[in-house]
Coordinates of C-alpha atoms in Angstrom, one line a residue:
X1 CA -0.7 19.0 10.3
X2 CA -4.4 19.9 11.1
X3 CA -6.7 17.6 12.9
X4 CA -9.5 17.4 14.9
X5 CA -9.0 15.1 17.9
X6 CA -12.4 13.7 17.2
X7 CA -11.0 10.6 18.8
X8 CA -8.9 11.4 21.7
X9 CA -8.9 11.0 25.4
X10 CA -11.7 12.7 27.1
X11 CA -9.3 14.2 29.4
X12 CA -7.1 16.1 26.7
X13 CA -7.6 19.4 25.6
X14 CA -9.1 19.6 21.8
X15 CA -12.6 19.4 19.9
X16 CA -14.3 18.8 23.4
X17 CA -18.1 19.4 22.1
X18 CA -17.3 17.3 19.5
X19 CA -16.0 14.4 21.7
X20 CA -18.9 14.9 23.8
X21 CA -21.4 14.7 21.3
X22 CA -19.5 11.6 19.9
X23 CA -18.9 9.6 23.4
X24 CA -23.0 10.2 23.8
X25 CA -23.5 8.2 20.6
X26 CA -21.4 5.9 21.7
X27 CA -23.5 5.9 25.0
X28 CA -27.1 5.8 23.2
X29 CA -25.1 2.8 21.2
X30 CA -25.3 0.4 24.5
X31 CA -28.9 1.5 25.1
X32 CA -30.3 0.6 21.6
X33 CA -28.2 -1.5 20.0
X34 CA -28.2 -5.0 21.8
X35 CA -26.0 -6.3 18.9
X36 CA -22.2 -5.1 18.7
X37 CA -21.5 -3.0 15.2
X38 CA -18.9 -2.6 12.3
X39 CA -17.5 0.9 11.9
X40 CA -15.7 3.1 9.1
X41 CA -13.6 6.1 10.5
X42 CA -13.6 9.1 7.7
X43 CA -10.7 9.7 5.5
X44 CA -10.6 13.1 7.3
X45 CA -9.4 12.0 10.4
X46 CA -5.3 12.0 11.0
X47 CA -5.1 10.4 13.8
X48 CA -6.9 8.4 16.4
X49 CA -5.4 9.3 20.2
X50 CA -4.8 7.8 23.1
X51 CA -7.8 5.8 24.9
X52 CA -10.6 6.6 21.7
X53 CA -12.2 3.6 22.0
X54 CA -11.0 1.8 25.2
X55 CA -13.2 -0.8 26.6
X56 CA -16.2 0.0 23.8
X57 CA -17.7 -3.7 23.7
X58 CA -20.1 -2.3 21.1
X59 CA -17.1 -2.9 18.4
X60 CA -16.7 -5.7 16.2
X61 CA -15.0 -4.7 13.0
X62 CA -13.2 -1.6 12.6
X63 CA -12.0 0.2 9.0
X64 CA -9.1 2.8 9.3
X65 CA -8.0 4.7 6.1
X66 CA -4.8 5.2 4.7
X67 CA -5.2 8.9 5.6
X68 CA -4.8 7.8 9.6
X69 CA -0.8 7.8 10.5
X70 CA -0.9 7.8 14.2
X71 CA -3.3 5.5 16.8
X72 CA -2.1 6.0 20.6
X73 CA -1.9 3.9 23.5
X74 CA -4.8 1.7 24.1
X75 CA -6.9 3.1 21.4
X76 CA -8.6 0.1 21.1
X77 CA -7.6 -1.7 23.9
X78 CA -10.2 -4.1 26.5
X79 CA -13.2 -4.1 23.1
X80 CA -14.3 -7.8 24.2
X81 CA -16.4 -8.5 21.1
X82 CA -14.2 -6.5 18.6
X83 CA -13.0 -9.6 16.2
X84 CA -10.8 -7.3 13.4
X85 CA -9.1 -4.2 12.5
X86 CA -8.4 -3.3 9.2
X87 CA -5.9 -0.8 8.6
X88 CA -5.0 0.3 4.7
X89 CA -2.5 2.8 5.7
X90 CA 1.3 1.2 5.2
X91 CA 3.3 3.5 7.7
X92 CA 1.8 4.2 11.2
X93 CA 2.9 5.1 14.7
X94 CA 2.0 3.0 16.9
X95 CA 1.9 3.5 21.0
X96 CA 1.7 0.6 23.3
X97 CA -1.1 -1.2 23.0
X98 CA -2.8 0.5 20.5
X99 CA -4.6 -1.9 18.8
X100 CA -5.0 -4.0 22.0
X101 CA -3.2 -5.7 25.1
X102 CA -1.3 -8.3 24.9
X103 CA -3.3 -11.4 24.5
X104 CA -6.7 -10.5 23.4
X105 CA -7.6 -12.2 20.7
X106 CA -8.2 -10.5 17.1
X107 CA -7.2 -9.9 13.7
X108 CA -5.5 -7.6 12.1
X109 CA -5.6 -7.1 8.7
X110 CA -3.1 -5.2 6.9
X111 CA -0.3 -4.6 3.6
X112 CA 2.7 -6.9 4.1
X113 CA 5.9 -5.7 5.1
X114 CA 4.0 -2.7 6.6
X115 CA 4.4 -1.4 10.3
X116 CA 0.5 -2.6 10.9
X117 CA 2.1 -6.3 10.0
X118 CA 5.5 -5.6 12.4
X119 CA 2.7 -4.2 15.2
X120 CA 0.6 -7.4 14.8
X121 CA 3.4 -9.4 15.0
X122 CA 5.2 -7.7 17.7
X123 CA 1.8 -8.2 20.3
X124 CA 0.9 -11.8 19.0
X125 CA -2.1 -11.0 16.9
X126 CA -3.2 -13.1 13.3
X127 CA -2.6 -11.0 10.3
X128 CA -4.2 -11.1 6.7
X129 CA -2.4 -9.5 4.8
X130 CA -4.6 -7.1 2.2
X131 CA -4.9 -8.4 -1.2
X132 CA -5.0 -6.2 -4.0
X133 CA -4.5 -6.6 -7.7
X134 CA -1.0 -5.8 -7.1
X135 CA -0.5 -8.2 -4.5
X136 CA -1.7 -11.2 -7.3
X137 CA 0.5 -9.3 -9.7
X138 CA 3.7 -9.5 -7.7
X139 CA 3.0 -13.0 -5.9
X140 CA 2.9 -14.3 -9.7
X141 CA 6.1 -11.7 -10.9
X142 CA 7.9 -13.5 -7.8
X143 CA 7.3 -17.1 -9.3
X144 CA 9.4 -15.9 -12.6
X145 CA 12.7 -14.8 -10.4
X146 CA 15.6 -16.4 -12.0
X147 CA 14.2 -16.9 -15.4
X148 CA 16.7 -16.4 -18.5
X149 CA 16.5 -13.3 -20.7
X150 CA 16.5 -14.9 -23.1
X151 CA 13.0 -16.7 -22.5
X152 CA 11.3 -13.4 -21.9
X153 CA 12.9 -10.7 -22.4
X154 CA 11.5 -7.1 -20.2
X155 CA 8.5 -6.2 -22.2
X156 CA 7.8 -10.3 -22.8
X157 CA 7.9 -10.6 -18.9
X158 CA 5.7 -7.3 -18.1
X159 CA 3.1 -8.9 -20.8
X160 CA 3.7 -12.3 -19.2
X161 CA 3.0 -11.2 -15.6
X162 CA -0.2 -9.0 -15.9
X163 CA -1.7 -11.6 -18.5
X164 CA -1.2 -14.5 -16.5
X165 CA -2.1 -12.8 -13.0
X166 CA -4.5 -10.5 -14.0
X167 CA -6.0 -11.3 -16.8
X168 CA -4.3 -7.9 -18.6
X169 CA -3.3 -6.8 -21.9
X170 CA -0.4 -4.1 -22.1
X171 CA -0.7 -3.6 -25.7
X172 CA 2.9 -4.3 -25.9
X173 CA 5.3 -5.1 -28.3
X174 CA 8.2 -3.4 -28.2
X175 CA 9.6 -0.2 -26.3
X176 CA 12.3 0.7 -28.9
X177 CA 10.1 3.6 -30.5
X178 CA 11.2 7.3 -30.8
X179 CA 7.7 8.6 -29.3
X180 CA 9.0 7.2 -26.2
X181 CA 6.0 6.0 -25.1
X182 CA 5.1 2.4 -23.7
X183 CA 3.7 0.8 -25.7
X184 CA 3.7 2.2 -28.8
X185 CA 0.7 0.5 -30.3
X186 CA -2.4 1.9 -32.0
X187 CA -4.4 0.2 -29.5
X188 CA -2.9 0.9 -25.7
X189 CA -5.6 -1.5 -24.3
X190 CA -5.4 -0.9 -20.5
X191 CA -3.2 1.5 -20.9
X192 CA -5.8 3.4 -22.3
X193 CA -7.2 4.4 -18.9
X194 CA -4.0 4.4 -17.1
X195 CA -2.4 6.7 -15.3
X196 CA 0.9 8.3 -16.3
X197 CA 3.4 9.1 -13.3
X198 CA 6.0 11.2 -13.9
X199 CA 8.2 11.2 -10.3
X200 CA 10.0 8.4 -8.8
X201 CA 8.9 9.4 -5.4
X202 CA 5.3 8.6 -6.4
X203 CA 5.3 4.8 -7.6
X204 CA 3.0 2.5 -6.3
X205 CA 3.1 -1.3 -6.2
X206 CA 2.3 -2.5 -9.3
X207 CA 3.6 0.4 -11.5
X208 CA 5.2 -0.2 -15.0
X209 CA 8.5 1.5 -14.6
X210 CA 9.9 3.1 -18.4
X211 CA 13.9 3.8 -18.6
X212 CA 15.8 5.2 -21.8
X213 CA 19.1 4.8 -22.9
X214 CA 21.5 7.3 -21.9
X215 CA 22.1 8.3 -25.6
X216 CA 18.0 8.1 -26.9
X217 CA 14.9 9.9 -25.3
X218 CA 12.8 7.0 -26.1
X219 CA 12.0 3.9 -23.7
X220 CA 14.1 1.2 -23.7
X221 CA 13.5 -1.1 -20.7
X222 CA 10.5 -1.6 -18.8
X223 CA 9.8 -3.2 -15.1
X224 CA 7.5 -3.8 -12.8
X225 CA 7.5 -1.1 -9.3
X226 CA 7.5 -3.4 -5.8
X227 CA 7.8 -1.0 -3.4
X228 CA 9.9 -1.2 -0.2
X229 CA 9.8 -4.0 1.7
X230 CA 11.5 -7.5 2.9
X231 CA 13.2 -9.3 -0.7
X232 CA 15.0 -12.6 0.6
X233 CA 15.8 -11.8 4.2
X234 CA 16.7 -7.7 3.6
X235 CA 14.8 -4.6 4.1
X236 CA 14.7 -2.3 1.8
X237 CA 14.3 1.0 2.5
X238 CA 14.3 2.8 -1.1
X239 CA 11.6 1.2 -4.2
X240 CA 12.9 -1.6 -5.2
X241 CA 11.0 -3.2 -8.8
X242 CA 11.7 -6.4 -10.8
X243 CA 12.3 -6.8 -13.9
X244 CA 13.9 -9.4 -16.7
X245 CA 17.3 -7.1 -17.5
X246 CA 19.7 -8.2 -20.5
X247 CA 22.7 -7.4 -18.5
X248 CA 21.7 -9.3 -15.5
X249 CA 20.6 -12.3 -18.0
X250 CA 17.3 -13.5 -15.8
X251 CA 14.6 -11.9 -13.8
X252 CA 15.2 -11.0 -10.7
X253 CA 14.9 -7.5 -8.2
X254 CA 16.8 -4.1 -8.3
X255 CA 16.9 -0.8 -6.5
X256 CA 15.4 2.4 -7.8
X257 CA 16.9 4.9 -5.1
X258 CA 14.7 8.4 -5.3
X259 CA 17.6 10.6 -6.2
X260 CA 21.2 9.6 -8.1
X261 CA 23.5 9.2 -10.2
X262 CA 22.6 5.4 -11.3
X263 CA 21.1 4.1 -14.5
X264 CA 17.7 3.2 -13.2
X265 CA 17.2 7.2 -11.4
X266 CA 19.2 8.8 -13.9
X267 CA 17.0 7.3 -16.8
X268 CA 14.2 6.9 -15.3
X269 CA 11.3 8.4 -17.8
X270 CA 7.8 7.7 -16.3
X271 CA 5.4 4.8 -15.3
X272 CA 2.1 3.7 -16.0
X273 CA -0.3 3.0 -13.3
X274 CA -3.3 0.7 -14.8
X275 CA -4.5 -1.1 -12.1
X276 CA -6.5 0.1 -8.6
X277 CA -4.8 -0.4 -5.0
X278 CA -8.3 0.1 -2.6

């Protein structure tokens, strides 16, 4: 991986003008600035190393991108006025102390059941956890666990759970159709502006997951992508959705391993993606 260690420890080896040029700002910060400041770090940046901002009391929010996987030891430790750290990437290395010593006092804001919630955890700091439209979608999918089949069956609960969450309109009615699309309606509503995804390995939170039948190539089950995560007390480490399945007779969660020989990989067709995650 490329990277500019644009945030590194002045005595490592790396961009050094640039980490000159950026530890003046900071400098010419404290001289003009009597107020402390929020900052952004670019998408372009990788990493954040060891020391970056140690002891900058000019910090009090702080916005890291999902495109930063690494933040090294005491990167943002001793910021007295630096109140909370929002981080939207999901898996991170953290060294000790990263986002601070041991009890200073900040938040940390964060996706649940990510490492930035173990790491916030772990050294005593409040976490928020990030709410997104899939977040709302999947608090309210949760509430219908248990439900019969027969009350909704999968396309009535994928209707059911972006209507009364989001306000959302599949343009659903039924996924037996030989154009194996979902929905197959004139009108595809949200859909219309979705996104199709094609590979397991890219789901996001929120997707609408379309199977087949192992003798049709059309859709004939639908549910609802969760993501990996903590479901009743377990970790999962391979996508896990929900769903309201005919054979399990109520809604409830299943696994959707990357690569196999099971119904819900070997039939997996594609998934629409028709709501935002920033």
């Amino acid at each position: 991986m490329k990277y500019c260690n644009l945030f590194s420890n002045p005595h490592r080896t790396g961009c050094a003008i640039w980490r000159r040029t950026i530890s003046f700002c900071v400098m010419l910060l404290y001289v003009f600035l009597p107020t402390t400041f929020a900052m952004e770090i670019p998408q372009t940046i990788n990493r954040i190393e060891e020391g970056a901002f140690i002891g900058n009391a000019a910090l009090r929010n702080v916005q890291i991108p999902a495109s930063v996987t690494f933040i090294g030891k005491e990167a943002f430790a001793d910021c007295l006025n630096l109140d909370t750290i929002k981080i939207f990437g999901k898996n991170i290395t953290f060294e000790d102390n990263a986002l601070g010593r041991l009890g200073e006092e900040r938040t940390i804001i964060g996706h649940s059941g990510s490492s930035v919630e173990r790491f916030a955890r772990l050294y005593g700091f409040e976490f928020e956890p990030i709410v997104t439209k899939a977040s709302i979608l999947l608090e309210y999918a949760d509430t219908l666990v248990g439900r019969s089949y027969s009350e909704m069956d999968c396309v009535g609960f994928v209707n059911k759970c972006f209507r009364e969450a989001l306000g959302m309109s599949t343009g659903a009615s039924t996924t037996n159709d030989k154009d194996g699309r979902f929905p197959n309606t004139p009108n595809f509503n949200e859909l219309n502006r979705g996104l199709k995804i094609t590979r397991i390995e890219d789901l996001q939170p929120g997707d609408i997951i379309c199977w087949k039948n192992d003798d049709v190539e059309w859709c004939t089950h639908v549910g609802i992508y969760v993501g990996e995560g903590t479901i009743s007390g377990k970790h999962y480490e391979k996508g896990v959705f929900i769903d309201s399945s005919n054979s399990n007779g109520s809604v409830g969660y299943r696994l959707i391993p990357a690569t196999g020989s099971g119904y819900y990989t070997r039939n997996f067709m594609f998934a629409w993606r028709i709501i935002d995650y920033k």
